[in-house]
Every structure is written in C-alpha cells, then in structure tokens.
PDB file of C-alpha atoms in Angstrom:
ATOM      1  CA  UNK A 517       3.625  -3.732  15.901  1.00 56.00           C
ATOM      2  CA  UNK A 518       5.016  -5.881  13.200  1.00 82.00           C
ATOM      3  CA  UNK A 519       8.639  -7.711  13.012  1.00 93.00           C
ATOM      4  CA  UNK A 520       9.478  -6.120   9.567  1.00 96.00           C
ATOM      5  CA  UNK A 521      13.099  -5.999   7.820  1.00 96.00           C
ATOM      6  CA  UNK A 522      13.266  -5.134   4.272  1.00 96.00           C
ATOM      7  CA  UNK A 523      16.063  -4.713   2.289  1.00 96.00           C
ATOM      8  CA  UNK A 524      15.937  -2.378  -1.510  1.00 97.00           C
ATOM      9  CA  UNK A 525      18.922  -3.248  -3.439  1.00 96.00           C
ATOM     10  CA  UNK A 526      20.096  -3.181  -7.430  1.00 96.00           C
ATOM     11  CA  UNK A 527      19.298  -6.868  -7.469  1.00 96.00           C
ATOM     12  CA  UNK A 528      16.007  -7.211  -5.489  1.00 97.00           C
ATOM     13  CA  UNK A 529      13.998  -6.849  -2.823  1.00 98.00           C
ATOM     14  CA  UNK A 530      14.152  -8.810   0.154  1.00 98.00           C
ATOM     15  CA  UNK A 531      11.557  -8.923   3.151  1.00 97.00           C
ATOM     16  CA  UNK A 532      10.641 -10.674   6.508  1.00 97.00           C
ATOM     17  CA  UNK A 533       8.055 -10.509   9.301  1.00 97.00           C
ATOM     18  CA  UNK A 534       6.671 -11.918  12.025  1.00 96.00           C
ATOM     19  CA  UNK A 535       3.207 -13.382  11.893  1.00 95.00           C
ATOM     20  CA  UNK A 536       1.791 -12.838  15.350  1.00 93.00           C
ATOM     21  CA  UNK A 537      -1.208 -10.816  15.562  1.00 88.00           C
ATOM     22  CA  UNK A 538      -1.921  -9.400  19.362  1.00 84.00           C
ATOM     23  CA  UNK A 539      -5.077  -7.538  20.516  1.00 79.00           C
ATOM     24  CA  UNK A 540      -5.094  -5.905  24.432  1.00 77.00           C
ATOM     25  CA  UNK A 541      -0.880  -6.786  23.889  1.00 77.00           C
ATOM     26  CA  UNK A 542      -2.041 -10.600  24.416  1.00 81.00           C
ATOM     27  CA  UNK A 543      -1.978 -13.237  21.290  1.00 85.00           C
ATOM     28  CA  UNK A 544      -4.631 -13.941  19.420  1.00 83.00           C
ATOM     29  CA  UNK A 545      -3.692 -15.554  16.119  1.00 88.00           C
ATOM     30  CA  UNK A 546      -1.157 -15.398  13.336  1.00 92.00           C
ATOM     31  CA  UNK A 547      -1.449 -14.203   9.801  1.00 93.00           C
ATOM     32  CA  UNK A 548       1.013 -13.370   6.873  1.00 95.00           C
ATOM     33  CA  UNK A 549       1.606  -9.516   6.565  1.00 96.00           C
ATOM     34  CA  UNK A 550       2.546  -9.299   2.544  1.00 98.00           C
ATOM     35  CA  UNK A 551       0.461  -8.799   0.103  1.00 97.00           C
ATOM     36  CA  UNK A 552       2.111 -10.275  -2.718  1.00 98.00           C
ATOM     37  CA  UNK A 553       1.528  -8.854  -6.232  1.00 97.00           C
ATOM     38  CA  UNK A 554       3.253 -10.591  -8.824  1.00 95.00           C
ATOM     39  CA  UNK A 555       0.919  -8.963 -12.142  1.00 93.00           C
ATOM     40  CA  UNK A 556       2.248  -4.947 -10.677  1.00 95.00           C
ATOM     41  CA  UNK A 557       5.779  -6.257  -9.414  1.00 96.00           C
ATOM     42  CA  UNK A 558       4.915  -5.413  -6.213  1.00 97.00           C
ATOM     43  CA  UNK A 559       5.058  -6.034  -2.116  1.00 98.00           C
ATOM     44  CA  UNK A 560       2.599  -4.424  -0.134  1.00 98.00           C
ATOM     45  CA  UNK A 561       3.400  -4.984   3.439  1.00 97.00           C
ATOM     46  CA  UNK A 562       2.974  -2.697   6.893  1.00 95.00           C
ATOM     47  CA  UNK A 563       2.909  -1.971  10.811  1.00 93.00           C
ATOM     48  CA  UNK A 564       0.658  -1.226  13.362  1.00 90.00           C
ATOM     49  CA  UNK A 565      -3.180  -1.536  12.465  1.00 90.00           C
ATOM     50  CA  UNK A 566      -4.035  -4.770  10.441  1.00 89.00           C
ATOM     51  CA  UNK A 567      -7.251  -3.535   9.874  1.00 90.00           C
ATOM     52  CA  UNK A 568      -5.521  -0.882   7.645  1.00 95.00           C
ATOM     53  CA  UNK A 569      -3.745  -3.106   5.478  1.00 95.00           C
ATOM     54  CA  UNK A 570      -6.300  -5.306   5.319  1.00 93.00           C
ATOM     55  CA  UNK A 571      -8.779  -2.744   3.720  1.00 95.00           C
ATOM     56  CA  UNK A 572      -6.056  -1.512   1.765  1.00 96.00           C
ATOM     57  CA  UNK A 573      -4.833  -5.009   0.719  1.00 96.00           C
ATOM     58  CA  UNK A 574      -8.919  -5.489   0.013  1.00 95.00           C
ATOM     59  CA  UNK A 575      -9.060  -2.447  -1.574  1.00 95.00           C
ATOM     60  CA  UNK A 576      -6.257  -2.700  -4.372  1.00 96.00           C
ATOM     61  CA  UNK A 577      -7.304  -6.312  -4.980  1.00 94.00           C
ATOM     62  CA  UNK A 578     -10.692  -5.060  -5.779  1.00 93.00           C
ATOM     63  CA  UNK A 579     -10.192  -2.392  -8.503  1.00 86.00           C
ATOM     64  CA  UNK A 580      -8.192  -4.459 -10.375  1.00 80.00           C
ATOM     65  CA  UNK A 581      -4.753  -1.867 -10.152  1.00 80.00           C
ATOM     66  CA  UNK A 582      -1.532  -2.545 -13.358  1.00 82.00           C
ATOM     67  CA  UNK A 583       0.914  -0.297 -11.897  1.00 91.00           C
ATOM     68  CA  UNK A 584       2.567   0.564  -8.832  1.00 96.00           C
ATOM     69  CA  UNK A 585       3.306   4.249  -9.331  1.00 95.00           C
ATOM     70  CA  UNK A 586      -0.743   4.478 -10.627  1.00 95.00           C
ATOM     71  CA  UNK A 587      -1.080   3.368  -6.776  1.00 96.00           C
ATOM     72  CA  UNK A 588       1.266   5.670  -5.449  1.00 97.00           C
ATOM     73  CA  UNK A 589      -1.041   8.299  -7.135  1.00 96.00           C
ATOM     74  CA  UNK A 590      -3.925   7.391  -5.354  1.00 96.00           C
ATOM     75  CA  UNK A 591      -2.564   6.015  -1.898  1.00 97.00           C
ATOM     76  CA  UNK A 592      -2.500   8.910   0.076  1.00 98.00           C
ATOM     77  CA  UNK A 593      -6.470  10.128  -0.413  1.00 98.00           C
ATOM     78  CA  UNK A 594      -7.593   6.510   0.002  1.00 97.00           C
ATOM     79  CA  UNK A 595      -5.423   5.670   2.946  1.00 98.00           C
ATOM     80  CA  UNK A 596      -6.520   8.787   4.713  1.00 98.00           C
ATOM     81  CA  UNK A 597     -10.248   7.179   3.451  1.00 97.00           C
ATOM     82  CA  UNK A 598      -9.706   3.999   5.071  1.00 97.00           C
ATOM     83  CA  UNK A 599      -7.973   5.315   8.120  1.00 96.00           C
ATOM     84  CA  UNK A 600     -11.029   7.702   9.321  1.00 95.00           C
ATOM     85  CA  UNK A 601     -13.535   5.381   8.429  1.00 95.00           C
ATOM     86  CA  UNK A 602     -12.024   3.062  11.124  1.00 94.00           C
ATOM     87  CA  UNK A 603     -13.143   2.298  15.235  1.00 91.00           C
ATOM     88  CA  UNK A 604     -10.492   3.173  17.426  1.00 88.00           C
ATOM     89  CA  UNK A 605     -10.111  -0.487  18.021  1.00 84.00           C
ATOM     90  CA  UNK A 606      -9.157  -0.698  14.342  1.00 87.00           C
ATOM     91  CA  UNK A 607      -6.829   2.244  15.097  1.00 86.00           C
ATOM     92  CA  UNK A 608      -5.221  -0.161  17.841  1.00 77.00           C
ATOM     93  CA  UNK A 609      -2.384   2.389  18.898  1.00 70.00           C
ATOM     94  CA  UNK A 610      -3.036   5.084  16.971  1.00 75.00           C
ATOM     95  CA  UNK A 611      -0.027   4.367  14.827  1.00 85.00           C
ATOM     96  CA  UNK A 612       0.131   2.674  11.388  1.00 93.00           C
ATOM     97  CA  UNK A 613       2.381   2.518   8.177  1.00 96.00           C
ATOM     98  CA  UNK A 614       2.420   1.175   4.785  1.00 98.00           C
ATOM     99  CA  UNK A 615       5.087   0.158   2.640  1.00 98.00           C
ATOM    100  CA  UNK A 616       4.620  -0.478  -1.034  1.00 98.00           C
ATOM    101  CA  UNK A 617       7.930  -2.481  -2.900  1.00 98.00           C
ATOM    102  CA  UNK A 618       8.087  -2.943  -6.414  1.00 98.00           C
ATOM    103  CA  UNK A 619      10.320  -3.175  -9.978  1.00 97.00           C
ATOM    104  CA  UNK A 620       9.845  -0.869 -12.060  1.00 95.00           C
ATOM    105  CA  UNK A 621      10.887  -2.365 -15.529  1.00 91.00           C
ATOM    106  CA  UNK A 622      10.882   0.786 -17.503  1.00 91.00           C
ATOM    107  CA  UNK A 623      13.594   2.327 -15.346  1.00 93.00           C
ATOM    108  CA  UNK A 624      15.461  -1.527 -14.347  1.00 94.00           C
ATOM    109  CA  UNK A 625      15.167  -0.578 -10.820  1.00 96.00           C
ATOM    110  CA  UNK A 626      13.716  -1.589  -6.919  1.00 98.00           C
ATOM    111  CA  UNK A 627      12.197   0.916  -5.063  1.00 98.00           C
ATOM    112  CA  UNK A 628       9.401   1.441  -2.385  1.00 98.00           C
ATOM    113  CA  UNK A 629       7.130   4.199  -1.440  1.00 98.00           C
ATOM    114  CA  UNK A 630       6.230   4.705   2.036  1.00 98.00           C
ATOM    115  CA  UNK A 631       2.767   5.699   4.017  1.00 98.00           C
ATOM    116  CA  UNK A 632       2.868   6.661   7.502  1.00 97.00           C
ATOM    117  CA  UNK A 633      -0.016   8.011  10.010  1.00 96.00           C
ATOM    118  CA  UNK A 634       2.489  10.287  11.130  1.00 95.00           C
ATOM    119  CA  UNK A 635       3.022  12.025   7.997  1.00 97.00           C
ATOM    120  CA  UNK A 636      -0.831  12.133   6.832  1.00 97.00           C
ATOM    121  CA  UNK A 637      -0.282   8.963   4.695  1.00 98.00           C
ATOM    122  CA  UNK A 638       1.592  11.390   2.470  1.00 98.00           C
ATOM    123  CA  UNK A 639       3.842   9.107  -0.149  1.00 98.00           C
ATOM    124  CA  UNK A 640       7.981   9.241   0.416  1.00 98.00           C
ATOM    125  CA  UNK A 641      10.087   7.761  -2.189  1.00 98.00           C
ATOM    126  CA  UNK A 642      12.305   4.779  -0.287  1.00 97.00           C
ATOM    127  CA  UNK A 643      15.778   4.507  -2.367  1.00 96.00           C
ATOM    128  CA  UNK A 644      18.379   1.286  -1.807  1.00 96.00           C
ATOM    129  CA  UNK A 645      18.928   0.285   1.963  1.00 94.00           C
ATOM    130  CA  UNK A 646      18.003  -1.672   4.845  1.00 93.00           C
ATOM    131  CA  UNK A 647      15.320  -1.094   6.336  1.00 94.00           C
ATOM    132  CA  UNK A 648      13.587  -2.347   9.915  1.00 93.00           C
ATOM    133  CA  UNK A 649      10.654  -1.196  12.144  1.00 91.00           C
ATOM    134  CA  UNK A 650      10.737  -1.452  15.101  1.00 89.00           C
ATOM    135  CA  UNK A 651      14.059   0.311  15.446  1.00 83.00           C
ATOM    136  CA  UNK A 652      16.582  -2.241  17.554  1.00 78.00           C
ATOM    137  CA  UNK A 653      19.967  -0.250  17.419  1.00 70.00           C
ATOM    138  CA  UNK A 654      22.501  -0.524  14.737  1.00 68.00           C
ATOM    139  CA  UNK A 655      20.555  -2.146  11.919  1.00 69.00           C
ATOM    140  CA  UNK A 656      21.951  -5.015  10.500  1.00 74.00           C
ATOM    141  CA  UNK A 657      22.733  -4.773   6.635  1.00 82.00           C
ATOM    142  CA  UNK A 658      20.870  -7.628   4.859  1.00 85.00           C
ATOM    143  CA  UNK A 659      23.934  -9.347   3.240  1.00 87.00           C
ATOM    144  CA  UNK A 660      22.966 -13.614   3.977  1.00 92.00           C
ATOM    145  CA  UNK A 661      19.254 -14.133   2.364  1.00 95.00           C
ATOM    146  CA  UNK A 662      17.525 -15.286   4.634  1.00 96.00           C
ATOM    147  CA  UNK A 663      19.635 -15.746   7.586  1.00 96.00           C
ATOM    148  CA  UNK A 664      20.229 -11.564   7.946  1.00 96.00           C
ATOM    149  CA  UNK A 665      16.506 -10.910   8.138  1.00 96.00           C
ATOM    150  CA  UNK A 666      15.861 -14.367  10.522  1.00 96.00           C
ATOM    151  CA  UNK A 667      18.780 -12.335  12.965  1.00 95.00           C
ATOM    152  CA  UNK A 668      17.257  -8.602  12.676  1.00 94.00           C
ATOM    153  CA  UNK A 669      14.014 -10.197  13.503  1.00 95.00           C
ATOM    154  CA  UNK A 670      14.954 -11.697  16.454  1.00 95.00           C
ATOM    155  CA  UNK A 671      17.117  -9.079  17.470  1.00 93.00           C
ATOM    156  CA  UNK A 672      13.918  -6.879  17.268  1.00 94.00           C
ATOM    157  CA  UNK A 673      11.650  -9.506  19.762  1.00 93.00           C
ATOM    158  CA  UNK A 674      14.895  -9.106  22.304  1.00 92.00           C
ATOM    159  CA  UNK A 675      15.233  -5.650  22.107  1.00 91.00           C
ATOM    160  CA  UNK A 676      11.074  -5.401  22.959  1.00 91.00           C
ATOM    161  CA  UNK A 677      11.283  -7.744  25.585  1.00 89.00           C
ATOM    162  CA  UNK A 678      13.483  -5.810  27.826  1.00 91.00           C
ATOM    163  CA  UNK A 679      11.215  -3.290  27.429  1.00 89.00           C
ATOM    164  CA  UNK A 680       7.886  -2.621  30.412  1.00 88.00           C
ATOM    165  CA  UNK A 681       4.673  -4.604  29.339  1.00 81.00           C
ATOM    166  CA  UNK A 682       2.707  -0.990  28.018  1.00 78.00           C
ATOM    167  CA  UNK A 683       5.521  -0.284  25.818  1.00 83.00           C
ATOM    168  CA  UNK A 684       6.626  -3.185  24.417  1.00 84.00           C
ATOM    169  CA  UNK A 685       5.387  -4.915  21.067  1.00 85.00           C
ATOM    170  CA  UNK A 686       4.274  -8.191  20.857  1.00 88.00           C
ATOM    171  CA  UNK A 687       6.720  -9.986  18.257  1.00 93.00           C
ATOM    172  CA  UNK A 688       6.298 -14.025  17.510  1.00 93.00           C
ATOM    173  CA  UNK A 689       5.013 -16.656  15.506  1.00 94.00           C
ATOM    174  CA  UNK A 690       6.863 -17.409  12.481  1.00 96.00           C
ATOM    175  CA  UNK A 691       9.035 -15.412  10.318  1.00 97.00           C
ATOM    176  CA  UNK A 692       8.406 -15.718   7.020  1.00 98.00           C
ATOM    177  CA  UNK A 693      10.701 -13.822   4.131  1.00 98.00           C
ATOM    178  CA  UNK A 694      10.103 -12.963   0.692  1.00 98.00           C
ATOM    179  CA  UNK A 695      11.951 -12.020  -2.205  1.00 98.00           C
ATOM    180  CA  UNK A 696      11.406 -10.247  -5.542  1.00 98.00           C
ATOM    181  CA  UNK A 697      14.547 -10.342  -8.157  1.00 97.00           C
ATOM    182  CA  UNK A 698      14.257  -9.785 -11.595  1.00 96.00           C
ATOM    183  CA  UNK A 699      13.108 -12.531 -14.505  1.00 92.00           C
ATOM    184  CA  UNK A 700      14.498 -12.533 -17.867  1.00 88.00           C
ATOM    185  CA  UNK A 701      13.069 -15.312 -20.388  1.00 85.00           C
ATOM    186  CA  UNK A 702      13.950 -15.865 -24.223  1.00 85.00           C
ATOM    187  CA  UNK A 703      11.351 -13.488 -26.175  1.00 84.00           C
ATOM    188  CA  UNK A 704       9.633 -12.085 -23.285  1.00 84.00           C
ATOM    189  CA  UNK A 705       9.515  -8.496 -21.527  1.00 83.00           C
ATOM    190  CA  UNK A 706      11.706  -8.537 -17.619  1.00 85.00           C
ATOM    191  CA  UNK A 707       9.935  -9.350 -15.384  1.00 88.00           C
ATOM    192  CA  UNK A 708       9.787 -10.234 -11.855  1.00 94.00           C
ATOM    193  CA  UNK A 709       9.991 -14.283  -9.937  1.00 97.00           C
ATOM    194  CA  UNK A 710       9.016 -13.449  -6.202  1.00 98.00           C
ATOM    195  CA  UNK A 711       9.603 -16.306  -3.480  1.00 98.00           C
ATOM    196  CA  UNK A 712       8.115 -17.123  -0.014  1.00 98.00           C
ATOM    197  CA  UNK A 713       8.654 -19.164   2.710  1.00 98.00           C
ATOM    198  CA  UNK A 714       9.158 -19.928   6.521  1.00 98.00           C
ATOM    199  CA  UNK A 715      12.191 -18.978   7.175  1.00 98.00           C
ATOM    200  CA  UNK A 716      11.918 -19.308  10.995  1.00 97.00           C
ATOM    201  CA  UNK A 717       9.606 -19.841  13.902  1.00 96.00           C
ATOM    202  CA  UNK A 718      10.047 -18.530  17.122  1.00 94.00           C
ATOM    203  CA  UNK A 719      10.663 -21.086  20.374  1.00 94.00           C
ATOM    204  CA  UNK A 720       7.779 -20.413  21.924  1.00 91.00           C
ATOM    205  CA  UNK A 721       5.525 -20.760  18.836  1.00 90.00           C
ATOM    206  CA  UNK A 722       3.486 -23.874  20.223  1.00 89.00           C
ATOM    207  CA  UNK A 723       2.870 -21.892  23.710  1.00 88.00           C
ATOM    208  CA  UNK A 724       1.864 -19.115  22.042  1.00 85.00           C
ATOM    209  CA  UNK A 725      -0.607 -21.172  19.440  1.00 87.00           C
ATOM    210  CA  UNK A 726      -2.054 -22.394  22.889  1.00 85.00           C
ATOM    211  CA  UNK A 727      -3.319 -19.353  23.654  1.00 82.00           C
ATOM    212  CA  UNK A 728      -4.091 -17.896  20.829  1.00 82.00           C
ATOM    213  CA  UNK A 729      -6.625 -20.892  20.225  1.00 70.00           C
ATOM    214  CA  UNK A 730      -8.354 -20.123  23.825  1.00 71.00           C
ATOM    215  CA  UNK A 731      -8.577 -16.490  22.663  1.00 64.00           C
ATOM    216  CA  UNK A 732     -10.149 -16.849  19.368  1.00 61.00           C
ATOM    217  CA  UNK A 733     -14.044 -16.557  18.827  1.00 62.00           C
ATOM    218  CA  UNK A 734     -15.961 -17.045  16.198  1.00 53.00           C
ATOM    219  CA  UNK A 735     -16.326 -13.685  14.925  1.00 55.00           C
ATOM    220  CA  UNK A 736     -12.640 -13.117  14.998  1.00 52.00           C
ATOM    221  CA  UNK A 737     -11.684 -16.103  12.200  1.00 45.00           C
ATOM    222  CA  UNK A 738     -11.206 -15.429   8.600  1.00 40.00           C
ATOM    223  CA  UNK A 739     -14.218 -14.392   6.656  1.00 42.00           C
ATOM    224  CA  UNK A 740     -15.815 -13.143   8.980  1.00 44.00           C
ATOM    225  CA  UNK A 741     -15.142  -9.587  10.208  1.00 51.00           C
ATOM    226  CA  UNK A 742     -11.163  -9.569   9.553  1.00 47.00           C
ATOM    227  CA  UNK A 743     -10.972  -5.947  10.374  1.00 48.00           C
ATOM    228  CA  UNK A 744     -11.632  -6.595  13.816  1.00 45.00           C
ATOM    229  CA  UNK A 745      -8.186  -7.954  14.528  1.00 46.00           C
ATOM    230  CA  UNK A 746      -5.667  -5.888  15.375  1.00 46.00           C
ATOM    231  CA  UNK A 747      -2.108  -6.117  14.927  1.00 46.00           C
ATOM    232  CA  UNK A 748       0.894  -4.863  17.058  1.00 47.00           C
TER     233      UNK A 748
END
C-alpha cells in the first residue's frame, strides 16, 4: 500500500508518496508512483497493485490520449480489462485504486476522478480537499508545500507500524511530491508548469536499499517483466 497525500485546491494540485515497493510485506525495490502528464494536464497516481498502474500507466502512454475527461470515459471498461487479465500475484491484496488529477482549462479548475476495486473501477468525481490513503486519523490539511505532505506521510508509516506484521503496510524509501499550478504566458492558451522532487527520505532508507538489493533478481529489474512487482 502506497504513502499517498494529495491535496485539490483552486490554485493546484499538490501530491506525495512513498517509493518503496514490497512483495511477501518484505522490500524489494523503490520506484516513483506518478505518472506525470504534462500534454493532458494530468497526474495519474495509485495504491495497492503496481502491476495495475503500471499497465494502465503503459496503456494511456500507448494510445496516444489529449484529454483527461476522454480518459475518464474509457477508464472504467479498461481498468476492469487490465484488472482480470492479472495473476493473483499481480492482484497482491486484492485491493487497488487509481487516481487521475488534472486542470481542466475550459472550466479554470483542479479536479480528480477516482477508480477503486471496491467500487468496480466505476469513476467518482473528487472535488477540492485533502486527501490521504492509508487513513492515519485526523488528516492533516495540506497548508506548507511540501512540508504538510513530508508530515502526513510520515504520520502514515507511524500509524502502520504500530500495527501487527499481516496488517500493516510497508511505507519507506523516499517521498517524493509533485505539484501542478496553472501557467499563463504572453499570447499563449493556460496552461499547466508541474514540479517534482525529493522532498524527503526516510531514516532507514540505506537499511532498507540493503535489502532490497539482496532481494532483487534479474527478472524483477526494469524492462524486464515490471508487472511482476508488486506494490503495498
């Protein structure tokens, strides 16, 4: 299960997650979890299977998509594609969600569309708020960019930790947080300037590189079969 804190406001969008990718609740390597889309004004992020928003991630990439509500369209049917096309070890938990953030410059406005297994990948409009997964008690409202996120993060990796090993989510690496606020130049149409960057990495991060790099095999690295690793 992914770290992820995400904030929809009147003047942006702003993001974090972790970067720690688990498989049997153990390490096994770290990865960014955005797909940044700057020619749609658009995030696509998510939580639980990595296979799933890999394919996805693959998928939109592929068929060369303009527009984010043209995606919202055809989410749903494809998600539910992907999803029972996958191994159960794709499926990790069972559990998975996608989260698509964008502008919309006809209407001058943020907004998001959610996916979730538990809902038949059905889409639900997301309107301004803060938003985290997994849940960690009050949420924190995403007021210091990117200091809030950093915090809610963190808060989220305590919060799991207390929790017994076959419930808890594996939450480490780095956290990285992204932006998206609107562009305006001399002659041209709005437009969008998104931002990333390492915000934070957790104090164990060299441990847990350790073992991640006695974990990995050969089949498991980039380019090779990048569905096979699953995400918690």
């Amino acid at each position: 299960m992914t770290a992820l804190n995400f904030s929809i406001t009147h003047e942006g969008i702003f993001l974090a997650t972790d970067t720690l990718v688990t498989r049997d609740g153990r390490p096994l390597t770290f990865t960014a979890k955005v797909l940044m889309l700057p020619h749609m004004d658009g995030f696509v992020t998510g939580t639980g299977s990595i296979a799933l928003f890999q394919r996805w991630s693959h998928e939109i990439l592929s068929e060369g998509m303009v527009h984010m509500h043209v995606l919202d369209v055809l989410a749903p049917d494809r998600l539910r594609k992907i999803w029972n096309e996958m191994s159960d070890e794709e499926r990790d938990n069972g559990s998975a969600d996608i989260y698509h953030l964008y502008y919309d410059p006809d209407d001058d406005q943020f907004g998001g569309f959610a996916y979730r297994y538990s809902n038949d990948f059905e889409s639900e409009p997301l309107g301004y708020g803060d938003y985290s997964k997994p849940g960690f008690g009050n949420a924190i409202e995403i007021l210091d960019f990117p200091g809030d996120l950093i915090r809610a993060c963190r808060r989220q990796r305590f919060a799991q930790e207390k929790l017994d090993p076959g419930e808890r989510r594996q939450i480490g690496g780095q956290v990285i947080a992204y932006m998206m606020q609107r562009h305006e130049a001399e002659g041209q149409p709005m437009s969008t300037l998104m931002t990333a960057q390492v915000a934070y990495e957790f104090e164990d991060f060299d441990d847990i590189f350790l073992e991640c790099d006695e974990r990995i095999e050969p089949d498991d690295v980039w380019g090779s079969d990048p569905e096979s690793l699953i995400r918690n």
